[in-house]
Amino acid sequence: MAKERDLEFTKPGEMAFIDDQKMMLAARVARLRTGRAWAEDPPSRTRHLITNIRVTGDDGDELDVESNFHLYRARLKSEEDSWIGSRCDRLRRVGESFHIVKRNVYLEHTVLLSRNLSNFF
Amino acid sequence: MTKETNSLTGERIDGFVSLETGEIDRSIFFDSAVFEHEMETIFGRAWLFLCHATQIPERGDFFESVMGRDNVLVVRQKDGSIKALLNTCAHRGNAVCRAEEGNARSFLCSYHGWSYGIDGRLKGVPGHKNFYKGDLDKSKHGLREVAQVADYKGFIFATHDPTAPSLDDFLGATGRLSLDLLAMKGDMEIVPGIQKFTIDCNWKIAVDNLFDWYHPQVTHASAFAPSVLGSMLGGGGQNGAEEIDMTDLQMQDGADLDIPLGLISGTNFEQSVVLGEYGHAIGGPTATSSGNADMISGPWRDTPEAKEALGPAGAGVAGHPNLFPTLWVVQEMSQLSLRIPRTPDSTEIWWFTFADRNLDPGMRQFSVNLVSHIFGPAGLLEQDDGENWSQATHQSCGFASRNIPHLLNMGLGHGEIIDEGGLKRIEGFTSEHAQLYTYHAWAQWMKDLDWDELKEATTPGDTI
Ligand code: FES
Ligand SMILES: [Fe+2]
C-alpha cells in the first residue's frame, strides 16, 4: 500500500481543489464584495485555529513555516463544516512583519464533506 | 417484470411527472421509498460511468468507482482488458481494497486474509487445509464481476443487468454525441486528481441544474461580475456577447430579472436541446451562439474526424449533455461531473478533468488552472450552486411545502422536435425542455419496464 500512500496528494500541474495565483485570489476577494456571492451571503462565521508552528527553513529573507490548522465554519441556522490539515508557507520578511509568498494546504479529507470551499485557508 | 419491493405502483409513478403541465411531485426528492426504488430500477440496470481508460493504463492499475451502492474496482488486466469487480470479500463482505486508486498485484482482505488476483480469482485462503479440510472450492468464491463492462472511446461504463442492451445501443445518437463532444477535442487523457465532494441535496436536483441556463445570470452573478471572472471570460465577450450588466437587477421584483444580455445565457442566445432514448439529453447554446463560451478548445470541431463523428446535426450542438442518469459531460471545460447518490439528501460530486496530450505545456497548465477556478467545490461558479440545491431539497420536504409542484414548464408546448439523422432536437432559446424530459424518462425507468418498452417510452415525440 506504500504506493497508494504516495498518491495521497496530487502534484503541481495536476488537479487541486484550489490552484490560485495572486490574480485569482484577488478575484475571490472581489467576488465577496459584489454583494451577490450567495454561498457567503449571509457570510459564514469562520475561525482558524493554528497550532504546531515550526520554522523549517530560514535564509534570512524568507522562511519556510509549517503549521496545522482547524478551519471551522458555522453557517445559516444549523450548518457547520470543519477542515483540518496542514499548511506549508513561504514567508518573506517585510519590515516588522511577513508576507505570504506561497502557501500549500494539505487537507485530511479525500472526499470533501462540505458542499463548497467558499472560504480562505 | 414486476417486483414487489415497495409501495411504488406504476400509477403512483405516473403521477410524479406531468409532461402536460411540467409539474413534478416534490416527494421524489426526499421519499426514501423512491430512493430505494431508484437504486434498483435505475442504478441496478443502467450503464453507469466508471472511469476513463487513461486512469488505469498499466497492468494492475485500479480505480474504485461506484454503481448505486456497490463499490466497484475497475482493474486493468494482464492482457490489457478491463474488469469491474465488486469490492466486497466473498467470505464475509469486508472491502478487499481501501485505496481509491493505485496499482495492485493482488487484493488482500484484512479480515481473515483471503487474497484475490487482479482478475478477482480467489488465490489464497489461510487455513485452507487445516480448518477447511481442503473442502472450500476456491473457484466458486472469487470477487464478483459486474454483469457487463464496455467502453466508448475510452470512457468505461458498466451495468449490473446482464440483459441490458449493448453500451452502444444504450448511448444511442444522443449519448454518443455527448461523449464525442469531449473525445473528439484531441488525444484526451485524464489529469490526475479526481475532485470529490459532498452536497446535501437530492441527486436529481443536481442533474436538473446542469441543463439550467436560466440560473447562471443570477446564481453566478458574482462570478460574472467584471471585477471577478467577467474580464477573464473575455471582457466584451467572445463572439460579440456583452458583459452581464447586473446593476438593474432587483431581487424583490421578478420582472426585472430579464437581463438584457448575459455572457452565457440571457434572452438573445440561440440554444438547442437534444432529447434521446433512455433519458439522455443535451441543453444549452449552439456552437455558433453568441452565448457560447468555450475558452480552451480552439477550432477542434473543424477537423475531419470531429466532423465525421459529430455529423451535420451534432456539429451545432455545444450545450451540456447528461448521460442518463448521472454523468454530466462538461464539454466546454473538458470535464466530466459524476453525481453519485448516497442518500435521498446526500450526493457526492466527482470531477474528472481531461487534457489533450498534444497541448503545449503552457496551455495545459492554463486549462488545468482554469477549470479549478470555474468548477469544483472552490470554483467561482460552482461554489454558489450547492446551497441552492441543498435548500431546494430540504425546503421541499415540509408537510405543506411538499404539495407545491417542482416546476419545469418554461417553454412548454413550444418545443418542436426536429429529427435529423437520428438526433432529435429543439431549436430556440432558454427553456426547461431538457429537464422535464429527463424527469419523464426517470419515471419510465422507475416503472421497471422491460428494455424494449423502456426504449419506446423514452423516445421523444413531435413536440414537448
Ligand atoms: S471477510 Fe474477507 S477474509 Fe473473511
Ligand atoms: Fe450553476
Coordinates of C-alpha atoms and ligand atoms in Angstrom, one line a residue:
Chain A
M1 CA 0.0 0.0 0.0
A2 CA 3.1 2.2 0.1
K3 CA 2.4 3.1 -3.5
E4 CA -1.1 4.4 -2.7
R5 CA 0.2 6.5 0.2
D6 CA 2.4 8.3 -2.3
L7 CA -0.7 9.0 -4.3
E8 CA -2.4 10.7 -1.4
F9 CA -1.8 14.2 -2.7
T10 CA -1.6 15.3 -6.3
K11 CA 1.5 17.2 -7.6
P12 CA 1.9 20.5 -9.2
G13 CA 0.4 20.5 -12.7
E14 CA -2.3 18.0 -11.6
M15 CA -5.7 18.8 -10.2
A16 CA -6.2 20.6 -6.8
F17 CA -9.3 22.0 -5.2
I18 CA -7.7 25.4 -5.2
D19 CA -4.8 26.4 -7.5
D20 CA -4.6 30.1 -7.4
Q21 CA -2.2 32.8 -8.4
K22 CA -2.4 36.3 -6.9
M23 CA -4.9 37.5 -9.6
M24 CA -7.3 34.7 -8.8
L25 CA -7.0 35.3 -5.1
A26 CA -7.9 39.0 -5.8
A27 CA -10.9 37.8 -7.9
R28 CA -12.1 35.7 -4.9
V29 CA -12.0 38.8 -2.7
A30 CA -13.7 40.8 -5.4
R31 CA -16.4 38.2 -5.6
L32 CA -17.2 38.5 -2.0
R33 CA -17.6 42.3 -2.5
T34 CA -20.1 42.0 -5.3
G35 CA -23.0 41.5 -2.8
R36 CA -24.1 38.5 -4.9
A37 CA -21.7 35.9 -3.6
W38 CA -24.6 33.7 -2.4
A39 CA -22.5 31.0 -0.9
E40 CA -21.3 33.7 1.5
D41 CA -24.5 35.6 1.8
P42 CA -25.0 35.9 4.7
P43 CA -21.3 35.5 5.4
S44 CA -20.3 32.3 7.1
R45 CA -18.9 32.6 10.7
T46 CA -15.4 31.1 10.5
R47 CA -12.5 30.6 12.9
H48 CA -8.9 29.5 12.1
L49 CA -7.1 27.6 14.9
I50 CA -3.4 27.4 14.1
T51 CA -1.1 25.0 16.0
N52 CA 2.3 23.3 15.8
I53 CA 4.0 26.1 14.1
R54 CA 7.5 25.1 13.0
V55 CA 10.1 27.1 11.1
T56 CA 11.8 24.6 8.9
G57 CA 14.0 26.9 6.8
D58 CA 15.3 30.4 7.1
D59 CA 17.6 32.0 4.5
G60 CA 17.5 35.4 6.1
D61 CA 15.0 36.9 3.7
E62 CA 12.5 34.1 3.6
L63 CA 11.3 31.4 5.9
D64 CA 9.6 28.1 5.4
V65 CA 7.0 27.6 8.0
E66 CA 4.8 24.6 8.6
S67 CA 1.6 24.6 10.8
N68 CA -1.5 22.7 11.4
F69 CA -4.9 24.3 11.2
H70 CA -8.5 23.7 12.0
L71 CA -10.9 25.9 10.0
Y72 CA -14.3 25.9 11.5
R73 CA -17.3 27.2 9.6
A74 CA -20.8 27.8 11.1
R75 CA -23.4 28.8 8.5
L76 CA -27.1 29.8 8.3
K77 CA -29.1 28.3 11.2
S78 CA -27.6 24.9 11.8
E79 CA -24.8 24.1 9.4
E80 CA -21.3 23.5 10.3
D81 CA -18.1 22.3 8.5
S82 CA -14.7 21.6 9.7
W83 CA -11.5 21.3 7.7
I84 CA -8.3 20.2 9.3
G85 CA -4.9 20.0 7.7
S86 CA -1.5 21.4 7.4
R87 CA -0.1 24.5 5.7
C88 CA 3.4 24.8 4.3
D89 CA 4.1 28.5 3.9
R90 CA 6.9 30.5 2.4
L91 CA 7.1 33.8 4.2
R92 CA 9.1 36.9 3.3
R93 CA 10.4 39.3 5.9
V94 CA 8.9 42.7 5.2
G95 CA 9.8 45.3 7.9
E96 CA 8.4 44.1 11.2
S97 CA 6.1 41.6 9.5
F98 CA 5.8 38.8 7.0
H99 CA 4.2 38.5 3.6
I100 CA 3.0 35.1 2.3
V101 CA 4.9 34.2 -0.8
K102 CA 3.4 30.8 -1.3
R103 CA 1.1 28.5 0.6
N104 CA 0.4 24.8 0.1
V105 CA -2.6 23.5 2.0
Y106 CA -2.9 19.8 2.6
L107 CA -6.4 18.7 3.7
E108 CA -7.1 15.5 5.6
H109 CA -10.2 14.7 3.5
T110 CA -10.1 12.8 0.3
V111 CA -13.9 13.2 -0.3
L112 CA -14.7 16.7 1.0
L113 CA -17.7 16.6 3.3
S114 CA -18.7 20.2 2.6
R115 CA -20.8 21.5 -0.3
N116 CA -18.2 24.0 -1.3
L117 CA -15.0 25.7 -0.4
S118 CA -16.1 29.4 -0.3
N119 CA -13.6 30.4 2.3
F120 CA -9.8 31.0 2.6
F121 CA -7.4 28.7 4.2
Chain B
M1 CA -41.2 -8.0 -15.0
T2 CA -42.8 -6.9 -11.7
K3 CA -41.0 -6.6 -8.4
E4 CA -42.8 -6.3 -5.1
T5 CA -40.1 -4.2 -3.4
N6 CA -42.2 -1.4 -2.0
S7 CA -45.4 0.5 -2.4
L8 CA -44.5 2.3 -5.6
T9 CA -47.1 1.3 -8.2
G10 CA -47.0 2.3 -11.8
E11 CA -49.9 4.6 -11.2
R12 CA -48.2 6.4 -8.4
I13 CA -45.1 6.8 -10.5
D14 CA -47.1 8.2 -13.4
G15 CA -48.4 10.9 -11.0
F16 CA -44.8 12.0 -10.2
V17 CA -44.1 13.7 -13.6
S18 CA -46.5 15.5 -15.9
L19 CA -45.4 16.3 -19.4
E20 CA -48.7 18.2 -19.8
T21 CA -48.2 20.7 -17.0
G22 CA -44.4 20.5 -16.5
E23 CA -45.1 19.8 -12.8
I24 CA -43.1 17.3 -10.8
D25 CA -44.1 15.9 -7.4
R26 CA -41.6 17.1 -4.8
S27 CA -41.8 13.9 -2.8
I28 CA -39.4 12.3 -5.3
F29 CA -36.6 14.4 -3.7
F30 CA -36.9 13.1 -0.2
D31 CA -39.1 9.9 -0.1
S32 CA -36.8 7.0 1.0
A33 CA -39.0 4.5 -0.8
V34 CA -38.4 6.4 -4.1
F35 CA -34.7 6.3 -3.4
E36 CA -34.7 2.6 -2.7
H37 CA -36.6 2.1 -5.9
E38 CA -34.1 4.2 -7.9
M39 CA -31.3 2.1 -6.5
E40 CA -33.0 -0.9 -8.1
T41 CA -34.7 0.2 -11.3
I42 CA -32.1 2.9 -12.4
F43 CA -28.8 2.3 -10.7
G44 CA -29.3 -1.5 -10.8
R45 CA -29.9 -1.5 -14.5
A46 CA -28.5 1.5 -16.4
W47 CA -25.0 1.6 -17.9
L48 CA -23.1 3.8 -15.4
F49 CA -19.8 5.6 -16.0
L50 CA -16.9 4.2 -14.0
C51 CA -13.7 5.9 -15.2
H52 CA -11.6 6.7 -18.2
A53 CA -9.1 4.2 -19.7
T54 CA -6.2 6.6 -19.2
Q55 CA -6.7 6.5 -15.4
I56 CA -5.6 2.8 -15.4
P57 CA -3.1 2.4 -18.2
E58 CA -0.8 -0.3 -16.7
R59 CA -1.5 -3.9 -15.6
G60 CA -2.8 -3.9 -12.0
D61 CA -3.9 -0.2 -12.1
F62 CA -7.2 0.2 -10.5
F63 CA -9.7 2.9 -9.7
E64 CA -12.6 2.4 -7.2
S65 CA -15.9 3.7 -8.7
V66 CA -19.5 3.5 -7.6
M67 CA -22.6 1.8 -9.1
G68 CA -25.6 2.6 -6.9
R69 CA -24.4 1.4 -3.5
D70 CA -21.9 -1.0 -4.9
N71 CA -18.2 0.0 -4.8
V72 CA -16.6 -1.4 -7.9
L73 CA -12.9 -1.9 -8.6
V74 CA -12.1 -1.1 -12.2
V75 CA -8.9 -3.1 -12.8
R76 CA -6.5 -3.2 -15.8
Q77 CA -5.8 -6.9 -16.6
K78 CA -2.6 -8.6 -17.8
D79 CA -4.0 -8.8 -21.3
G80 CA -4.9 -5.2 -21.4
S81 CA -8.6 -5.8 -20.9
I82 CA -10.6 -4.2 -18.1
K83 CA -12.6 -6.0 -15.3
A84 CA -15.1 -4.4 -12.9
L85 CA -15.1 -6.3 -9.6
L86 CA -17.3 -5.7 -6.6
N87 CA -15.1 -4.5 -3.7
T88 CA -16.5 -7.0 -1.2
C89 CA -14.8 -10.1 0.1
A90 CA -16.6 -13.4 -0.9
H91 CA -16.1 -14.6 2.7
R92 CA -17.9 -12.1 4.9
G93 CA -18.2 -8.9 3.0
N94 CA -15.2 -6.8 4.0
A95 CA -13.8 -4.4 1.4
V96 CA -10.7 -6.0 -0.2
C97 CA -9.2 -2.7 -1.2
R98 CA -9.2 0.5 0.8
A99 CA -7.4 2.8 -1.6
E100 CA -9.4 4.9 -4.0
E101 CA -6.9 4.3 -6.8
G102 CA -3.5 2.8 -7.3
N103 CA -1.7 -0.3 -8.6
A104 CA -2.1 -3.8 -7.1
R105 CA -0.6 -7.2 -7.7
S106 CA -3.4 -8.7 -5.6
F107 CA -6.2 -7.7 -3.3
L108 CA -5.8 -8.9 0.3
C109 CA -8.7 -9.0 2.7
S110 CA -7.7 -7.6 6.0
Y111 CA -10.4 -9.6 7.9
H112 CA -9.3 -13.2 7.6
G113 CA -6.7 -12.9 4.9
W114 CA -8.3 -14.2 1.8
S115 CA -6.4 -13.0 -1.2
Y116 CA -7.5 -12.4 -4.8
G117 CA -5.7 -11.9 -8.1
I118 CA -6.3 -8.7 -10.0
D119 CA -8.7 -10.8 -12.1
G120 CA -10.7 -11.4 -9.0
R121 CA -9.8 -15.1 -8.7
L122 CA -9.6 -16.4 -5.1
K123 CA -5.9 -17.4 -4.7
G124 CA -5.1 -17.7 -1.0
V125 CA -7.2 -18.8 1.9
P126 CA -5.5 -19.0 5.3
G127 CA -6.2 -22.4 6.9
H128 CA -7.5 -23.9 3.7
K129 CA -6.0 -27.3 4.6
N130 CA -6.3 -27.3 8.4
F131 CA -9.6 -25.5 9.0
Y132 CA -11.5 -26.0 5.8
K133 CA -10.1 -29.5 5.4
G134 CA -9.5 -28.6 1.8
D135 CA -13.3 -28.6 1.2
L136 CA -13.6 -24.9 0.1
D137 CA -13.8 -24.7 -3.7
K138 CA -11.8 -21.6 -4.4
S139 CA -13.0 -21.4 -7.9
K140 CA -16.5 -20.6 -6.6
H141 CA -15.5 -17.7 -4.3
G142 CA -13.8 -15.1 -6.4
L143 CA -14.7 -11.4 -6.3
R144 CA -18.0 -11.0 -8.1
E145 CA -17.7 -9.4 -11.6
V146 CA -20.2 -6.7 -12.6
A147 CA -22.6 -8.1 -15.3
Q148 CA -21.3 -6.1 -18.3
V149 CA -18.4 -3.7 -18.9
A150 CA -17.7 -1.8 -22.1
D151 CA -16.1 1.3 -23.2
Y152 CA -16.9 4.0 -25.8
K153 CA -13.7 5.8 -26.9
G154 CA -12.0 5.1 -23.6
F155 CA -15.0 6.1 -21.4
I156 CA -15.6 2.9 -19.3
F157 CA -19.2 2.0 -18.3
A158 CA -20.8 -1.0 -16.6
T159 CA -24.2 -2.3 -15.9
H160 CA -25.5 -4.7 -13.2
D161 CA -28.1 -6.1 -15.7
P162 CA -26.9 -9.0 -17.8
T163 CA -30.0 -8.4 -20.1
A164 CA -29.2 -4.7 -20.7
P165 CA -28.7 -3.8 -24.4
S166 CA -25.1 -3.0 -25.5
L167 CA -23.5 0.2 -24.4
D168 CA -23.6 1.5 -28.0
D169 CA -27.3 0.9 -28.1
F170 CA -27.9 2.4 -24.7
L171 CA -26.0 5.6 -25.7
G172 CA -27.7 5.9 -29.0
A173 CA -27.1 9.0 -31.2
T174 CA -27.5 11.5 -28.3
G175 CA -25.2 9.6 -25.9
R176 CA -22.5 9.1 -28.5
L177 CA -22.6 12.7 -29.5
S178 CA -22.4 13.7 -25.8
L179 CA -19.1 11.8 -25.4
D180 CA -17.8 12.8 -28.8
L181 CA -18.1 16.4 -27.7
L182 CA -15.3 15.6 -25.3
A183 CA -13.5 12.7 -27.0
M184 CA -13.0 14.5 -30.3
K185 CA -11.3 17.5 -28.9
G186 CA -8.0 15.8 -29.2
D187 CA -6.0 12.9 -27.7
M188 CA -7.7 13.2 -24.4
E189 CA -6.2 11.9 -21.2
I190 CA -7.2 12.3 -17.6
V191 CA -5.4 14.9 -15.4
P192 CA -4.6 13.2 -12.2
G193 CA -6.7 14.2 -9.2
I194 CA -10.4 13.4 -9.1
Q195 CA -12.1 16.1 -7.1
K196 CA -14.7 14.6 -4.8
F197 CA -17.1 16.5 -2.5
T198 CA -20.5 16.1 -1.0
I199 CA -23.6 18.2 -1.4
D200 CA -26.6 17.7 0.9
C201 CA -29.1 17.6 -1.9
N202 CA -31.1 15.0 -3.8
W203 CA -29.1 13.8 -6.9
K204 CA -31.9 14.8 -9.3
I205 CA -31.8 18.4 -8.3
A206 CA -28.1 18.4 -9.2
V207 CA -28.8 16.7 -12.5
D208 CA -31.7 19.0 -13.4
N209 CA -29.4 22.0 -12.8
L210 CA -26.9 21.1 -15.5
F211 CA -29.4 21.9 -18.2
D212 CA -30.5 25.1 -16.5
W213 CA -29.3 28.1 -18.5
Y214 CA -31.8 30.2 -16.7
H215 CA -29.9 30.3 -13.4
P216 CA -26.3 31.4 -14.3
Q217 CA -27.2 35.1 -14.6
V218 CA -28.5 35.1 -11.0
T219 CA -26.9 32.3 -9.2
H220 CA -23.5 33.0 -10.6
A221 CA -23.9 36.8 -10.8
S222 CA -20.8 37.3 -8.5
A223 CA -18.6 35.2 -10.7
F224 CA -19.6 37.1 -13.9
A225 CA -19.0 40.5 -12.3
P226 CA -16.4 42.4 -14.3
S227 CA -14.1 42.5 -11.3
V228 CA -14.2 38.7 -10.9
L229 CA -14.3 36.4 -14.0
G230 CA -16.1 38.9 -16.2
S231 CA -12.8 40.3 -17.6
M232 CA -11.2 36.9 -17.8
L233 CA -14.2 35.4 -19.6
G234 CA -13.5 37.8 -22.5
G235 CA -14.4 41.3 -21.4
G236 CA -16.9 42.3 -24.0
G237 CA -17.4 38.7 -24.7
Q238 CA -16.4 36.1 -27.2
N239 CA -18.4 36.3 -30.4
G240 CA -19.7 39.7 -29.6
A241 CA -21.6 38.9 -26.4
E242 CA -21.8 41.7 -23.9
E243 CA -20.7 41.5 -20.3
I244 CA -23.5 41.0 -17.9
D245 CA -24.8 44.2 -16.6
M246 CA -26.4 43.3 -13.2
T247 CA -26.8 46.9 -12.0
D248 CA -30.5 47.0 -12.5
L249 CA -31.2 43.6 -11.0
Q250 CA -33.9 44.0 -8.4
M251 CA -34.1 40.9 -6.3
Q252 CA -37.5 41.8 -4.9
D253 CA -39.1 42.3 -8.3
G254 CA -39.0 39.2 -10.6
A255 CA -39.9 41.3 -13.6
D256 CA -36.5 42.9 -13.6
L257 CA -34.6 39.6 -13.7
D258 CA -34.8 39.5 -17.5
I259 CA -31.2 40.7 -18.0
P260 CA -30.5 42.3 -21.4
L261 CA -27.6 40.2 -22.4
G262 CA -25.6 37.7 -20.4
L263 CA -22.3 36.2 -21.1
I264 CA -23.5 32.7 -21.4
S265 CA -27.3 33.0 -21.0
G266 CA -29.9 35.6 -21.5
T267 CA -32.6 36.3 -24.0
N268 CA -30.7 36.6 -27.2
F269 CA -28.7 33.3 -27.2
E270 CA -29.7 30.6 -29.5
Q271 CA -29.9 27.3 -27.7
S272 CA -30.6 23.8 -28.8
V273 CA -32.0 21.0 -26.8
V274 CA -31.4 17.4 -27.8
L275 CA -33.5 14.6 -26.4
G276 CA -32.6 11.0 -26.7
E277 CA -33.8 7.5 -25.9
Y278 CA -33.3 6.2 -22.3
G279 CA -33.3 9.7 -21.0
H280 CA -30.0 11.2 -22.4
A281 CA -30.4 14.9 -23.2
I282 CA -28.3 17.9 -24.1
G283 CA -29.3 21.6 -23.4
G284 CA -27.5 24.9 -24.0
P285 CA -26.1 27.2 -26.5
T286 CA -25.4 26.2 -30.1
A287 CA -21.8 26.2 -31.3
T288 CA -22.3 29.5 -33.1
S289 CA -24.4 31.2 -30.5
S290 CA -23.0 34.4 -29.0
G291 CA -23.6 32.8 -25.7
N292 CA -21.2 30.0 -26.3
A293 CA -18.1 30.3 -24.0
D294 CA -15.6 27.6 -24.9
M295 CA -12.3 29.0 -23.7
I296 CA -9.7 26.4 -24.2
S297 CA -10.6 24.2 -27.1
G298 CA -9.8 26.1 -30.3
P299 CA -11.3 25.0 -33.6
W300 CA -11.4 21.3 -32.8
R301 CA -14.8 21.0 -34.5
D302 CA -13.3 21.6 -37.9
T303 CA -11.1 18.5 -38.1
P304 CA -12.3 15.9 -40.5
E305 CA -12.5 13.3 -37.6
A306 CA -14.7 15.6 -35.5
K307 CA -16.9 16.5 -38.4
E308 CA -17.5 12.9 -39.1
A309 CA -18.1 11.9 -35.5
L310 CA -20.5 14.8 -34.8
G311 CA -22.3 14.7 -38.1
P312 CA -24.0 17.8 -39.5
A313 CA -26.7 18.0 -36.8
G314 CA -24.3 17.3 -34.0
A315 CA -21.8 19.9 -35.2
G316 CA -24.0 22.8 -34.0
V317 CA -24.6 21.3 -30.5
A318 CA -22.5 22.9 -27.7
G319 CA -24.7 22.7 -24.6
H320 CA -24.5 20.5 -21.6
P321 CA -25.2 16.8 -22.0
N322 CA -26.3 14.4 -19.3
L323 CA -25.9 10.7 -19.9
F324 CA -28.8 9.3 -18.0
P325 CA -28.8 9.0 -15.1
T326 CA -25.9 11.0 -13.6
L327 CA -23.0 11.8 -16.0
W328 CA -22.7 15.5 -17.0
V329 CA -20.3 16.0 -19.9
V330 CA -18.9 19.4 -19.3
Q331 CA -17.5 19.6 -22.8
E332 CA -16.5 23.2 -22.8
M333 CA -14.1 22.6 -19.9
S334 CA -13.1 19.1 -21.0
Q335 CA -14.5 17.6 -17.8
L336 CA -17.0 15.1 -16.6
S337 CA -19.0 15.6 -13.5
L338 CA -20.4 12.5 -12.0
R339 CA -23.2 12.7 -9.4
I340 CA -23.3 9.8 -7.0
P341 CA -26.5 9.4 -4.9
R342 CA -25.6 8.4 -1.3
T343 CA -28.9 9.0 0.5
P344 CA -32.1 10.9 -0.6
D345 CA -30.4 14.1 0.6
S346 CA -26.8 13.5 0.1
T347 CA -25.0 13.4 -3.2
E348 CA -21.3 13.1 -4.0
I349 CA -19.9 15.1 -6.9
W350 CA -16.8 13.7 -8.7
W351 CA -15.0 15.9 -11.2
F352 CA -12.8 14.2 -13.8
T353 CA -10.6 16.6 -15.8
F354 CA -9.1 15.9 -19.2
A355 CA -6.4 17.4 -21.3
D356 CA -5.3 16.9 -24.9
R357 CA -2.0 15.1 -24.8
N358 CA -0.8 17.3 -27.7
L359 CA -1.5 20.6 -25.9
D360 CA 1.7 22.5 -25.2
P361 CA 2.6 22.6 -21.5
G362 CA 1.8 26.2 -21.0
M363 CA -1.7 25.8 -22.5
R364 CA -2.2 22.6 -20.5
Q365 CA -1.3 24.4 -17.3
F366 CA -3.7 27.2 -18.2
S367 CA -6.6 24.8 -18.8
V368 CA -6.0 22.8 -15.6
N369 CA -5.9 26.1 -13.7
L370 CA -8.9 27.5 -15.3
V371 CA -11.2 24.6 -14.6
S372 CA -10.4 24.7 -10.9
H373 CA -11.3 28.4 -11.0
I374 CA -14.7 27.7 -12.5
F375 CA -15.9 24.3 -11.3
G376 CA -15.3 22.0 -8.4
P377 CA -16.1 23.0 -4.8
A378 CA -13.9 26.1 -4.8
G379 CA -14.8 27.1 -8.4
L380 CA -16.2 30.6 -8.6
L381 CA -19.3 29.2 -10.4
E382 CA -19.9 26.0 -8.5
Q383 CA -19.5 27.5 -5.0
D384 CA -22.9 29.1 -5.4
D385 CA -24.7 26.1 -6.7
G386 CA -24.6 23.8 -3.7
E387 CA -26.6 25.9 -1.3
N388 CA -29.4 26.3 -3.8
W389 CA -29.6 22.6 -4.4
S390 CA -29.5 21.8 -0.7
Q391 CA -32.2 24.4 0.1
A392 CA -34.3 23.2 -2.8
T393 CA -34.1 19.7 -1.5
H394 CA -34.8 20.5 2.2
Q395 CA -37.4 23.2 1.7
S396 CA -39.4 20.7 -0.4
C397 CA -39.9 18.2 2.5
G398 CA -42.3 20.1 4.7
F399 CA -45.8 18.8 5.3
A400 CA -47.4 21.7 3.4
S401 CA -44.4 22.6 1.2
R402 CA -44.3 19.2 -0.4
N403 CA -47.6 19.8 -2.1
I404 CA -46.3 22.5 -4.2
P405 CA -45.0 21.2 -7.6
H406 CA -41.4 21.4 -8.7
L407 CA -42.0 23.5 -11.8
L408 CA -40.5 22.9 -15.2
N409 CA -42.9 24.5 -17.6
M410 CA -40.8 27.1 -19.3
G411 CA -41.4 27.0 -23.0
L412 CA -43.8 24.1 -22.5
G413 CA -45.9 23.5 -25.7
H414 CA -43.4 25.5 -27.8
G415 CA -40.8 22.8 -28.3
E416 CA -41.0 21.4 -31.8
I417 CA -38.8 18.4 -32.1
I418 CA -36.8 18.1 -35.3
D419 CA -35.5 14.6 -36.2
E420 CA -32.3 14.9 -38.2
G421 CA -30.0 11.9 -38.7
G422 CA -31.5 10.2 -35.5
L423 CA -30.8 13.3 -33.4
K424 CA -34.0 14.8 -32.0
R425 CA -33.5 18.4 -31.3
I426 CA -35.4 21.6 -30.5
E427 CA -34.1 25.0 -31.6
G428 CA -34.9 28.1 -29.6
F429 CA -34.0 30.0 -26.5
T430 CA -33.7 29.1 -22.9
S431 CA -36.3 26.5 -21.9
E432 CA -36.9 23.7 -19.4
H433 CA -37.5 21.0 -22.0
A434 CA -34.3 19.0 -21.2
Q435 CA -35.0 18.9 -17.5
L436 CA -38.7 18.0 -18.0
Y437 CA -37.8 15.3 -20.4
T438 CA -35.2 13.9 -18.1
Y439 CA -37.8 13.5 -15.3
H440 CA -40.2 11.9 -17.8
A441 CA -37.6 9.4 -18.7
W442 CA -36.8 8.9 -15.0
A443 CA -40.4 8.0 -14.4
Q444 CA -40.3 5.4 -17.2
W445 CA -37.2 3.8 -15.6
M446 CA -38.9 3.7 -12.3
K447 CA -41.7 1.6 -13.7
D448 CA -39.2 -1.2 -14.3
L449 CA -40.4 -1.7 -17.9
D450 CA -38.5 -4.3 -20.0
W451 CA -35.8 -2.8 -22.2
D452 CA -37.9 -2.6 -25.4
E453 CA -40.7 -0.9 -23.6
L454 CA -38.3 1.4 -21.8
K455 CA -36.7 2.5 -25.1
E456 CA -40.1 3.2 -26.6
A457 CA -41.4 5.0 -23.6
T458 CA -38.3 7.3 -23.6
T459 CA -38.3 8.1 -27.3
P460 CA -39.3 11.7 -27.8
G461 CA -42.4 12.5 -29.8
D462 CA -43.0 15.5 -32.1
T463 CA -43.4 18.2 -29.5
I464 CA -42.9 19.0 -25.9
Ligands
FES1 S1 -14.2 -11.3 5.2 FE1 -12.5 -11.3 3.9 S2 -11.4 -13.0 4.6 FE2 -13.1 -13.0 5.9
FE2 FE -24.7 26.6 -11.7

